[in-house]
Amino acid sequence: MYWTKASHVMAGKTGNQKIIEQFLADGMDFMFGNPGTVEQGFLDALAEYPEMKYILSLQETIAVMMGDGYARATQKPTLVQLHSSPGIGNAVGAVYQAKRGHAPLVVIGSDAGVQYMNMDAQMANDLVAMMAPVTKFSTMATSSKSLLRTMRRAVKIATTPPMGPVYVCLPMDILDEINDEPVFPSCIPSTRVLPAPDLIRQSAEMLLSAEKPMIFVGDGIAYSGAIDELTKVAELLGAEVYGVEFGDVVMDNTHPLYQGTTGHMFGSFSHPITSKGDVNLIVGTYMLPEVFPNLDDIYAPGAKVIHYDLNAYEIAKNHRVDLGVVSDPKLSLAELAEAIEAMISPEQMSIVIQRIEDIGNAKIAKIRREKEIDEKHQGKNPLNMAQFSSVLAGKVNQEQTIIFDEALTSSPALSRYIPPQAAGQYFTTRGGSLGVGFPGAIGAKIAHPDKTVIGFSGDGGSMYTIQTLWSAVRHQTGAKFVVCNNGSYKLLQLNIDQYWKERAMPSHEYPLPFDLSYPAIRFDIMAQSMGMDAVRVEKEEEILPAIERMLADDKPFLIDLVLEGDHRSEWVKVNCSH
């Protein structure tokens, strides 16, 4: 039946209207999406709700990753709209990335209708099954009597820690039906749970008995707002702190006790770190999120392990734990700090003070050595990332700047000069997928329009989602973009170096599929073709003018930063032509 506007109002509201009202009731007033035919009635209804702002992307992956950036910056349920089977298929990798990072995405995708589901027609597929492996919850609304109830359940699941993306399939005929369900906000249950006092006491006793305490943390720290509590516990123990699985800031990187990350690729890198301590405290993460993890015990023989996390699944998932507690990181660490403070002796405190001084001095010396190496690149071409980062650091107000860092191999030089210090200030890629750096920056900028947001990506990673630049211009979103253009998949080159080393193979020429130098990609020209101002930087004297131009206003801008790289364009021409 075709509804005129008048008969539409008289007969009541359809699911298309009511579900938008439900989203708005849950505080979701941005929708990141890519439209399709089976969503036409739903998208047509958007005109009646101007408070719902639709952020258009040119491919489904970008919609998910923009939503991911927005969700990270707000820690609120974030709406993403996808098309049917082909659209879901395009987005699966990006949704997986959001799942590994616990982003509270509420992903909706329409289907032609329940009435057509047995026809095996064009675009037909089991959408719920397609999304189940990469979401926290995947379901379908099958009745107009339970449309909003189903959506509220999904919102609750997405935003209850451990947070994660959910998917709800919305068949077109269910949305077209008159809907009589009431609209009211979804209930998000509190998970602010404290450990029992005796568990806090046991933890404090174990940690105070340590000669070499170690702390390993993840995004649970940032999400629960526990940086201050973590820092106090670390300072009371004189414990080194390492980030394990995280995409936000888990501790002020300039603090003497923060030692960086355990890595994400090789157990051979993390094992010397995880085996240092005699008592290990793990909070808000799991051990360990590596591609090639160590299959043996990762701790020192006889070392004790304490694990606090809101996600019971992650405790002792892969490695032994002596004391596991399902509890809120912030409240747990606050109680633990209080217990340690009450129990620590003057002699122990003296040892802790000396330990902090020694750890801090070693960190200062390490950073000094790295910057001395950086200085050797000054005045030279081709450019090194440190030449750019050092200049940028002098031009931005870090408290008013958000970095979305997918620079990967250029990241160490970036964070060395602009060190992450507070949660919500510096986001990094996670989940192993490429392409989030630029759309994530747009999501963060939409969440914080008053701040300077700069997205960094490599030449390889940015090409996964380069259409993002079009969305930034269309929606007048003043995020800034920097392509770290080294003409290669540099990370793969570094990883194969490790592969050769582990197998005692001699180093040789990198595989040609790692080489992106031919044909050369002109990111500045691509950005200009999508309406964005851009500049290409190849020499040191071009860096400062480019940065000043980028920061001069609140319009989107791209810098194509050409960096030194290991590539052989002439060899590619000959050997890759067919």
Coordinates of C-alpha atoms in Angstrom, one line a residue:
M1 CA 0.0 0.0 0.0
Y2 CA 1.2 3.5 -0.8
W3 CA 0.8 6.0 2.0
T4 CA 0.3 9.7 1.3
K5 CA 1.6 12.0 4.0
A6 CA -1.9 12.7 5.2
S7 CA -3.0 9.1 5.4
H8 CA 0.3 8.2 7.0
V9 CA -0.3 10.5 9.9
M10 CA -3.9 9.5 10.3
A11 CA -3.1 5.8 10.4
G12 CA -0.3 6.1 12.9
K13 CA 3.5 5.9 12.6
T14 CA 5.4 3.2 10.8
G15 CA 8.4 1.3 12.0
N16 CA 10.5 3.6 9.8
Q17 CA 9.5 6.5 12.0
K18 CA 9.3 4.9 15.3
I19 CA 12.8 3.3 15.1
I20 CA 14.3 6.8 14.4
E21 CA 12.5 8.0 17.5
Q22 CA 14.0 5.1 19.4
F23 CA 17.5 6.0 18.2
L24 CA 17.0 9.6 19.3
A25 CA 15.6 8.5 22.7
D26 CA 18.9 6.7 23.2
G27 CA 21.0 9.7 22.4
M28 CA 22.0 8.6 18.9
D29 CA 21.6 11.7 16.7
F30 CA 24.3 10.9 14.1
M31 CA 24.0 8.1 11.7
F32 CA 27.0 7.0 9.7
G33 CA 25.9 5.1 6.6
N34 CA 25.8 4.1 3.0
P35 CA 22.3 3.8 1.5
G36 CA 20.7 1.0 -0.6
T37 CA 17.4 0.3 -2.2
V38 CA 16.0 -1.9 0.7
E39 CA 16.5 1.0 3.1
Q40 CA 14.6 3.6 1.0
G41 CA 11.5 3.9 3.2
F42 CA 13.6 4.2 6.3
L43 CA 15.9 6.8 4.7
D44 CA 12.9 8.7 3.3
A45 CA 11.6 9.0 6.8
L46 CA 14.7 10.8 8.0
A47 CA 13.5 14.0 6.4
E48 CA 10.8 14.2 9.2
Y49 CA 13.6 14.1 11.9
P50 CA 16.1 16.9 11.2
E51 CA 17.7 16.3 14.6
M52 CA 19.0 13.0 13.1
K53 CA 22.1 13.9 11.1
Y54 CA 23.1 11.4 8.4
I55 CA 26.9 11.2 7.6
L56 CA 27.2 9.8 4.1
S57 CA 30.1 7.6 3.2
L58 CA 30.9 6.2 -0.3
Q59 CA 31.6 2.7 1.0
E60 CA 30.4 0.7 4.0
T61 CA 33.8 0.2 5.5
I62 CA 34.1 3.9 5.9
A63 CA 30.7 4.3 7.6
V64 CA 31.7 1.7 10.2
M65 CA 35.2 3.3 10.8
M66 CA 33.8 6.8 11.1
G67 CA 31.3 5.4 13.6
D68 CA 34.1 3.7 15.4
G69 CA 36.0 6.9 15.7
Y70 CA 32.9 8.7 17.0
A71 CA 32.2 5.9 19.5
R72 CA 35.8 5.9 20.8
A73 CA 35.6 9.7 21.3
T74 CA 32.2 9.6 23.1
Q75 CA 32.0 6.1 24.7
K76 CA 28.3 6.2 23.7
P77 CA 26.2 4.0 21.5
T78 CA 26.9 5.0 17.9
L79 CA 24.6 4.3 15.0
V80 CA 25.8 2.8 11.7
Q81 CA 23.5 2.0 8.7
L82 CA 24.6 -0.6 6.1
H83 CA 23.0 -2.1 3.0
S84 CA 22.0 -5.7 2.6
S85 CA 24.3 -8.6 1.7
P86 CA 26.9 -6.8 -0.4
G87 CA 27.1 -3.9 2.1
I88 CA 27.4 -6.2 5.1
G89 CA 30.1 -8.1 3.2
N90 CA 32.1 -4.9 2.6
A91 CA 31.8 -3.9 6.3
V92 CA 32.7 -7.2 8.0
G93 CA 36.4 -6.5 8.4
A94 CA 35.7 -3.0 9.8
V95 CA 33.2 -4.4 12.3
Y96 CA 35.7 -7.0 13.3
Q97 CA 38.1 -4.2 14.1
A98 CA 35.4 -2.5 16.2
K99 CA 34.8 -5.8 18.1
R100 CA 38.4 -6.2 19.0
G101 CA 38.4 -2.7 20.2
H102 CA 35.1 -2.9 22.1
A103 CA 33.4 0.0 20.3
P104 CA 29.7 0.3 21.2
L105 CA 28.4 0.4 17.6
V106 CA 24.8 -0.2 16.9
V107 CA 24.8 -1.5 13.3
I108 CA 21.6 -1.8 11.3
G109 CA 21.1 -3.2 7.9
S110 CA 17.9 -3.7 6.0
D111 CA 16.6 -6.7 4.0
A112 CA 14.0 -6.8 1.3
G113 CA 11.5 -8.2 3.7
V114 CA 10.4 -11.3 5.7
Q115 CA 7.9 -12.2 2.9
Y116 CA 10.8 -12.7 0.4
M117 CA 13.2 -14.6 2.7
N118 CA 12.4 -18.1 1.2
M119 CA 12.8 -16.9 -2.4
D120 CA 16.7 -16.9 -2.5
A121 CA 16.4 -13.8 -4.6
Q122 CA 19.0 -11.1 -5.5
M123 CA 21.1 -10.0 -2.5
A124 CA 19.4 -12.7 -0.3
N125 CA 21.6 -14.1 2.4
D126 CA 21.6 -15.0 6.1
L127 CA 22.7 -11.5 7.3
V128 CA 22.5 -12.4 11.0
A129 CA 24.9 -15.3 10.4
M130 CA 27.2 -13.1 8.4
M131 CA 27.6 -10.6 11.2
A132 CA 27.5 -13.0 14.2
P133 CA 31.3 -13.8 14.2
V134 CA 32.3 -10.1 14.2
T135 CA 29.7 -8.7 16.7
K136 CA 28.8 -9.1 20.3
F137 CA 25.2 -9.8 19.4
S138 CA 23.5 -10.3 16.0
T139 CA 19.7 -10.6 15.5
M140 CA 16.8 -9.8 13.2
A141 CA 13.5 -8.0 13.9
T142 CA 10.8 -10.3 12.7
S143 CA 7.6 -8.6 14.0
S144 CA 6.4 -5.0 14.2
K145 CA 5.3 -5.9 17.7
S146 CA 8.9 -6.3 18.9
L147 CA 10.9 -4.0 16.6
L148 CA 11.8 -1.4 19.3
R149 CA 12.1 -4.1 22.0
T150 CA 14.7 -5.8 19.8
M151 CA 16.6 -2.6 19.2
R152 CA 16.6 -1.7 22.9
R153 CA 18.1 -5.1 23.7
A154 CA 20.8 -4.5 21.1
V155 CA 21.6 -1.1 22.5
K156 CA 21.9 -2.5 26.0
I157 CA 24.2 -5.2 24.9
A158 CA 26.4 -2.9 22.8
T159 CA 27.0 -0.5 25.7
T160 CA 27.2 -2.8 28.7
P161 CA 30.9 -3.5 29.4
P162 CA 32.7 -5.2 27.8
M163 CA 31.2 -3.1 25.1
G164 CA 31.1 -4.2 21.5
P165 CA 29.3 -3.8 18.2
V166 CA 25.8 -5.3 17.7
Y167 CA 23.9 -5.9 14.5
V168 CA 20.1 -5.8 13.9
C169 CA 18.6 -6.8 10.6
L170 CA 15.6 -4.6 9.8
P171 CA 13.4 -6.2 7.1
M172 CA 11.7 -3.6 4.9
D173 CA 8.2 -4.9 5.4
I174 CA 8.6 -4.9 9.2
L175 CA 9.6 -1.2 9.0
D176 CA 6.8 -0.3 6.6
E177 CA 4.1 -1.7 9.0
I178 CA 2.3 0.6 11.5
N179 CA 4.1 0.3 14.8
D180 CA 2.3 0.8 18.1
E181 CA 5.2 0.1 20.4
P182 CA 6.1 2.8 23.0
V183 CA 9.4 4.7 22.7
F184 CA 11.6 5.0 25.8
P185 CA 15.3 5.0 26.4
S186 CA 17.2 1.7 26.6
C187 CA 18.4 0.6 30.1
I188 CA 22.2 0.4 30.4
P189 CA 22.9 -1.5 33.6
S190 CA 25.8 -0.3 35.8
T191 CA 28.8 -2.6 36.1
R192 CA 30.7 -0.5 38.7
V193 CA 31.5 -3.6 40.8
L194 CA 34.0 -3.7 43.6
P195 CA 36.0 -6.8 44.6
A196 CA 35.4 -8.3 48.0
P197 CA 37.7 -6.7 50.7
D198 CA 39.6 -9.9 51.3
L199 CA 40.5 -10.1 47.6
I200 CA 41.9 -6.5 47.7
R201 CA 43.9 -7.4 50.8
Q202 CA 45.3 -10.6 49.1
S203 CA 46.2 -8.5 46.0
A204 CA 48.0 -5.9 48.1
E205 CA 49.9 -8.5 50.1
M206 CA 51.1 -10.2 46.9
L207 CA 52.2 -7.0 45.3
L208 CA 54.0 -5.7 48.3
S209 CA 56.0 -9.0 48.5
A210 CA 57.3 -8.4 45.0
E211 CA 60.9 -7.5 44.3
K212 CA 60.0 -6.7 40.6
P213 CA 56.3 -5.8 40.3
M214 CA 54.9 -5.4 36.8
I215 CA 51.6 -3.9 35.6
F216 CA 49.9 -4.7 32.3
V217 CA 46.9 -2.7 31.2
G218 CA 44.5 -2.1 28.3
D219 CA 41.5 -0.1 27.2
G220 CA 39.6 -1.1 30.4
I221 CA 41.6 1.6 32.1
A222 CA 40.6 4.4 29.6
Y223 CA 37.0 3.3 29.4
S224 CA 36.5 3.2 33.2
G225 CA 38.4 6.5 33.7
A226 CA 41.0 4.8 35.8
I227 CA 44.3 6.5 34.7
D228 CA 44.7 8.4 38.0
E229 CA 44.1 5.2 40.1
L230 CA 46.4 3.2 37.9
T231 CA 49.1 5.8 38.3
K232 CA 48.8 5.9 42.1
V233 CA 49.1 2.0 42.3
A234 CA 52.1 2.0 40.0
E235 CA 53.8 4.8 42.1
L236 CA 53.1 3.0 45.4
L237 CA 54.8 -0.1 44.0
G238 CA 57.4 1.4 41.7
A239 CA 56.1 -0.9 39.0
E240 CA 56.8 -0.7 35.3
V241 CA 53.5 -0.2 33.3
Y242 CA 53.0 -1.7 29.8
G243 CA 50.0 -1.2 27.5
V244 CA 48.8 -4.5 26.1
E245 CA 45.6 -4.2 24.0
F246 CA 44.5 -0.6 23.7
G247 CA 43.4 2.0 21.2
D248 CA 43.1 4.9 23.7
V249 CA 45.5 6.4 26.2
V250 CA 45.9 4.1 29.2
M251 CA 48.6 6.1 31.1
D252 CA 50.4 9.4 30.6
N253 CA 53.2 8.3 28.3
T254 CA 55.6 10.9 29.8
H255 CA 55.3 9.3 33.3
P256 CA 58.6 7.6 34.3
L257 CA 56.9 4.3 35.0
Y258 CA 55.1 4.0 31.6
Q259 CA 57.3 1.8 29.4
G260 CA 55.3 1.5 26.2
T261 CA 53.6 -1.5 24.7
T262 CA 54.2 -5.3 24.7
G263 CA 53.7 -5.3 20.9
H264 CA 51.0 -6.9 18.8
M265 CA 52.8 -9.2 16.5
F266 CA 55.5 -11.5 18.0
G267 CA 55.7 -13.3 21.3
S268 CA 59.5 -13.2 20.9
F269 CA 59.2 -9.4 21.5
S270 CA 56.8 -9.5 24.5
H271 CA 58.3 -12.5 26.4
P272 CA 61.4 -10.6 27.7
I273 CA 58.9 -8.0 29.1
T274 CA 56.2 -10.4 30.6
S275 CA 58.9 -12.6 32.2
K276 CA 60.6 -9.8 34.1
G277 CA 58.3 -9.6 37.1
D278 CA 57.8 -11.8 40.1
V279 CA 54.3 -10.4 40.7
N280 CA 52.2 -9.3 37.7
L281 CA 49.0 -7.1 37.9
I282 CA 46.8 -7.2 34.8
V283 CA 43.9 -4.7 34.5
G284 CA 41.4 -4.2 31.7
T285 CA 43.0 -6.3 29.0
Y286 CA 44.0 -9.9 28.3
M287 CA 47.4 -11.5 27.8
L288 CA 48.4 -11.4 25.0
P289 CA 46.8 -10.1 21.8
E290 CA 49.5 -11.1 19.3
V291 CA 49.4 -12.6 15.9
F292 CA 52.2 -15.0 16.7
P293 CA 52.0 -15.4 20.5
N294 CA 54.3 -17.4 22.7
L295 CA 52.7 -20.7 23.3
D296 CA 54.6 -21.5 26.5
D297 CA 54.3 -19.8 29.9
I298 CA 54.8 -16.1 29.4
Y299 CA 55.7 -15.3 33.0
A300 CA 58.8 -16.1 35.1
P301 CA 58.8 -19.5 36.9
G302 CA 57.0 -19.0 40.2
A303 CA 55.7 -15.5 39.4
K304 CA 52.3 -14.6 40.7
V305 CA 49.6 -13.2 38.5
I306 CA 46.6 -11.0 39.5
H307 CA 44.0 -10.1 37.0
Y308 CA 41.1 -7.5 37.3
D309 CA 38.7 -7.2 34.4
L310 CA 35.0 -6.6 33.8
N311 CA 35.2 -9.3 31.1
A312 CA 35.3 -12.7 32.8
Y313 CA 36.1 -14.3 29.4
E314 CA 39.5 -12.6 29.2
I315 CA 40.7 -13.6 32.7
A316 CA 43.0 -16.7 32.4
K317 CA 41.9 -17.0 28.7
N318 CA 45.3 -18.0 27.5
H319 CA 47.7 -17.9 30.5
R320 CA 47.7 -18.8 34.2
V321 CA 46.2 -16.5 36.8
D322 CA 46.5 -16.9 40.6
L323 CA 43.9 -14.4 41.6
G324 CA 41.2 -13.4 39.1
V325 CA 38.5 -10.8 39.9
V326 CA 35.6 -9.7 37.8
S327 CA 35.3 -6.0 38.8
D328 CA 35.5 -2.4 37.6
P329 CA 39.1 -1.3 37.0
K330 CA 38.6 2.2 38.4
L331 CA 37.0 1.2 41.7
S332 CA 39.3 -1.8 42.1
L333 CA 42.5 0.2 41.6
A334 CA 41.3 2.9 44.0
E335 CA 40.7 0.3 46.7
L336 CA 43.9 -1.5 46.0
A337 CA 45.9 1.8 46.3
E338 CA 44.2 2.5 49.6
A339 CA 45.1 -1.0 50.9
I340 CA 48.7 -0.8 49.7
E341 CA 49.1 2.7 51.2
A342 CA 47.9 1.4 54.6
M343 CA 50.2 -1.7 54.5
I344 CA 53.4 -0.5 53.0
S345 CA 56.3 -0.1 55.5
P346 CA 58.8 2.8 55.5
E347 CA 61.5 0.5 54.3
Q348 CA 59.4 -0.7 51.4
M349 CA 58.6 2.9 50.5
S350 CA 62.3 3.7 50.4
I351 CA 62.9 0.9 48.0
V352 CA 60.0 2.0 45.8
I353 CA 61.3 5.6 45.6
Q354 CA 64.7 4.3 44.4
R355 CA 63.1 1.9 42.0
I356 CA 61.0 4.7 40.4
E357 CA 64.2 6.9 40.1
D358 CA 66.1 4.1 38.4
I359 CA 63.3 3.3 36.0
G360 CA 62.8 6.9 35.2
N361 CA 66.5 7.5 34.5
A362 CA 66.6 4.5 32.2
K363 CA 63.6 5.9 30.3
I364 CA 65.1 9.4 29.9
A365 CA 68.3 7.9 28.6
K366 CA 66.4 5.8 26.1
I367 CA 64.4 8.7 24.8
R368 CA 67.6 10.8 24.6
R369 CA 69.3 8.1 22.4
E370 CA 66.3 8.0 20.1
K371 CA 66.2 11.8 19.7
E372 CA 70.0 11.8 19.0
I373 CA 69.4 9.4 16.1
D374 CA 66.5 11.7 15.0
E375 CA 68.9 14.7 14.9
K376 CA 71.1 12.9 12.4
H377 CA 68.2 13.3 9.8
Q378 CA 67.8 17.0 10.3
G379 CA 68.4 18.9 7.0
K380 CA 68.4 15.7 5.0
N381 CA 66.2 14.3 2.2
P382 CA 64.3 12.0 1.7
L383 CA 62.4 12.9 4.9
N384 CA 62.2 11.0 8.1
M385 CA 59.0 11.1 10.2
A386 CA 60.8 12.7 13.2
Q387 CA 61.6 15.8 11.0
F388 CA 57.8 16.3 10.6
S389 CA 56.8 15.3 14.1
S390 CA 59.2 17.6 15.8
V391 CA 57.9 20.6 13.9
L392 CA 54.2 19.7 14.4
A393 CA 54.8 19.3 18.1
G394 CA 55.8 23.0 18.3
K395 CA 52.6 24.2 16.4
V396 CA 49.8 22.3 18.2
N397 CA 48.2 22.8 21.6
Q398 CA 48.2 19.2 22.8
E399 CA 45.3 19.8 25.2
Q400 CA 43.2 21.0 22.3
T401 CA 44.3 18.4 19.8
I402 CA 43.2 14.8 19.1
I403 CA 45.5 12.5 17.2
F404 CA 44.1 9.4 15.4
D405 CA 47.3 7.5 14.7
E406 CA 47.4 4.8 12.1
A407 CA 50.9 5.7 11.0
L408 CA 52.1 2.3 12.1
T409 CA 55.8 2.3 11.3
S410 CA 55.9 6.1 11.6
S411 CA 54.0 6.0 14.9
P412 CA 57.1 5.9 17.2
A413 CA 58.5 9.1 15.9
L414 CA 55.1 10.7 16.1
S415 CA 54.4 9.8 19.7
R416 CA 58.0 10.6 20.7
Y417 CA 57.3 14.3 20.0
I418 CA 53.6 14.4 20.7
P419 CA 53.4 11.9 23.6
P420 CA 49.8 10.7 24.5
Q421 CA 48.9 11.9 28.0
A422 CA 45.2 11.8 28.6
A423 CA 42.3 9.5 27.6
G424 CA 40.5 10.7 24.6
Q425 CA 43.5 12.6 23.3
Y426 CA 45.3 10.0 21.2
F427 CA 43.7 7.1 19.5
T428 CA 45.6 4.2 17.8
T429 CA 44.5 1.5 15.3
R430 CA 43.5 -1.9 16.7
G431 CA 42.2 -5.2 15.5
G432 CA 44.7 -5.6 12.7
S433 CA 42.6 -3.9 9.9
L434 CA 43.9 -1.1 7.8
G435 CA 42.1 2.1 6.9
V436 CA 40.7 3.4 10.2
G437 CA 43.1 6.4 10.5
F438 CA 41.2 8.8 8.3
P439 CA 37.5 7.9 8.9
G440 CA 38.3 7.6 12.6
A441 CA 39.6 11.1 12.6
I442 CA 36.3 12.3 11.0
G443 CA 34.3 10.5 13.7
A444 CA 36.4 12.0 16.5
K445 CA 36.1 15.5 14.9
I446 CA 32.3 15.2 14.8
A447 CA 32.3 14.2 18.4
H448 CA 34.6 17.2 19.3
P449 CA 34.1 19.9 16.7
D450 CA 35.9 22.5 19.0
K451 CA 39.2 20.6 18.8
T452 CA 41.9 20.1 16.2
V453 CA 41.8 16.5 15.0
I454 CA 44.6 15.1 12.9
G455 CA 44.4 11.6 11.3
F456 CA 47.6 9.9 10.3
S457 CA 47.8 6.9 8.0
G458 CA 50.3 5.2 5.7
D459 CA 50.1 5.3 1.9
G460 CA 49.0 1.6 2.0
G461 CA 46.4 2.0 4.8
S462 CA 44.9 5.2 3.6
M463 CA 44.1 3.7 0.2
Y464 CA 41.7 1.3 1.9
T465 CA 39.4 4.2 2.8
I466 CA 40.6 7.2 0.7
Q467 CA 36.9 8.0 -0.2
T468 CA 36.7 9.3 3.4
L469 CA 38.1 12.6 2.2
W470 CA 34.9 13.2 0.2
S471 CA 32.8 12.7 3.3
A472 CA 34.9 15.2 5.2
V473 CA 34.3 17.8 2.6
R474 CA 30.6 17.0 2.1
H475 CA 29.9 17.4 5.8
Q476 CA 32.3 20.3 6.3
T477 CA 34.1 18.3 9.0
G478 CA 37.4 20.1 9.6
A479 CA 39.6 17.0 10.4
K480 CA 43.2 17.1 9.1
F481 CA 44.9 14.2 7.3
V482 CA 48.5 13.3 7.0
V483 CA 49.6 10.5 4.6
C484 CA 53.0 9.0 5.7
N485 CA 54.0 8.1 2.2
N486 CA 57.0 5.8 2.1
G487 CA 56.0 4.0 -1.1
S488 CA 55.6 0.6 0.6
Y489 CA 53.8 -1.6 3.1
K490 CA 56.6 -0.9 5.5
L491 CA 55.2 -2.9 8.3
L492 CA 55.2 -6.0 6.2
Q493 CA 58.8 -5.4 5.3
L494 CA 59.7 -5.2 9.1
N495 CA 57.7 -8.3 9.8
I496 CA 59.4 -10.4 7.1
D497 CA 62.7 -9.2 8.6
Q498 CA 61.6 -11.0 11.8
Y499 CA 60.4 -14.0 9.8
W500 CA 63.8 -14.4 8.2
K501 CA 65.6 -14.0 11.5
E502 CA 63.5 -16.6 13.3
R503 CA 64.2 -19.1 10.5
A504 CA 67.9 -18.2 10.2
M505 CA 67.3 -17.2 6.6
P506 CA 69.6 -14.6 5.0
S507 CA 68.0 -11.2 4.3
H508 CA 67.2 -10.5 0.7
E509 CA 65.1 -8.3 -1.5
Y510 CA 61.6 -7.7 -0.1
P511 CA 58.7 -9.3 -2.0
L512 CA 57.4 -7.1 -4.7
P513 CA 53.8 -7.1 -3.3
F514 CA 55.1 -5.0 -0.5
D515 CA 56.2 -2.3 -2.9
L516 CA 53.7 0.5 -3.7
S517 CA 56.1 2.9 -5.5
Y518 CA 54.9 2.3 -9.0
P519 CA 52.8 3.9 -10.1
A520 CA 53.4 6.7 -7.6
I521 CA 50.2 7.8 -5.8
R522 CA 49.6 11.5 -5.6
F523 CA 47.5 11.9 -2.5
D524 CA 47.4 15.6 -2.7
I525 CA 45.9 15.5 -6.2
M526 CA 43.3 12.9 -5.1
A527 CA 42.3 15.1 -2.2
Q528 CA 41.9 18.1 -4.4
S529 CA 39.8 16.1 -6.8
M530 CA 37.4 15.5 -3.9
G531 CA 37.2 19.2 -3.0
M532 CA 39.9 19.2 -0.3
D533 CA 42.8 21.6 0.0
A534 CA 46.1 19.6 0.0
V535 CA 49.8 19.9 -0.3
R536 CA 52.7 17.5 -1.1
V537 CA 55.8 17.8 1.2
E538 CA 59.1 16.3 -0.1
K539 CA 61.7 18.6 1.5
E540 CA 62.4 19.7 5.1
E541 CA 61.9 23.4 4.3
E542 CA 58.4 22.6 3.1
I543 CA 57.3 21.1 6.4
L544 CA 56.6 24.2 8.5
P545 CA 54.6 26.1 5.7
A546 CA 52.5 23.0 5.1
I547 CA 51.7 22.6 8.8
E548 CA 50.9 26.3 9.2
R549 CA 48.6 26.1 6.2
M550 CA 46.9 23.0 7.6
L551 CA 46.2 24.6 11.0
A552 CA 45.2 28.0 9.7
D553 CA 41.5 27.3 9.7
D554 CA 38.9 24.6 10.6
K555 CA 38.6 23.2 7.1
P556 CA 39.6 19.7 6.1
F557 CA 43.2 19.6 4.8
L558 CA 45.6 16.8 3.7
I559 CA 49.4 16.7 3.7
D560 CA 51.0 14.1 1.4
L561 CA 54.2 13.6 3.4
V562 CA 56.8 11.8 1.2
L563 CA 59.2 9.8 3.5
E564 CA 62.2 7.6 3.0
G565 CA 61.4 4.1 2.0
D566 CA 62.7 0.8 0.7
H567 CA 61.2 0.5 -2.8
R568 CA 62.3 -0.2 -6.4
S569 CA 59.9 1.3 -8.9
E570 CA 62.0 0.3 -11.9
W571 CA 62.1 -3.3 -10.8
V572 CA 58.3 -3.2 -10.2
K573 CA 57.7 -1.9 -13.8
V574 CA 59.6 -4.8 -15.3
N575 CA 58.4 -7.6 -13.1
C576 CA 54.8 -6.7 -12.5
S577 CA 53.8 -6.0 -16.0
H578 CA 51.8 -8.7 -17.8

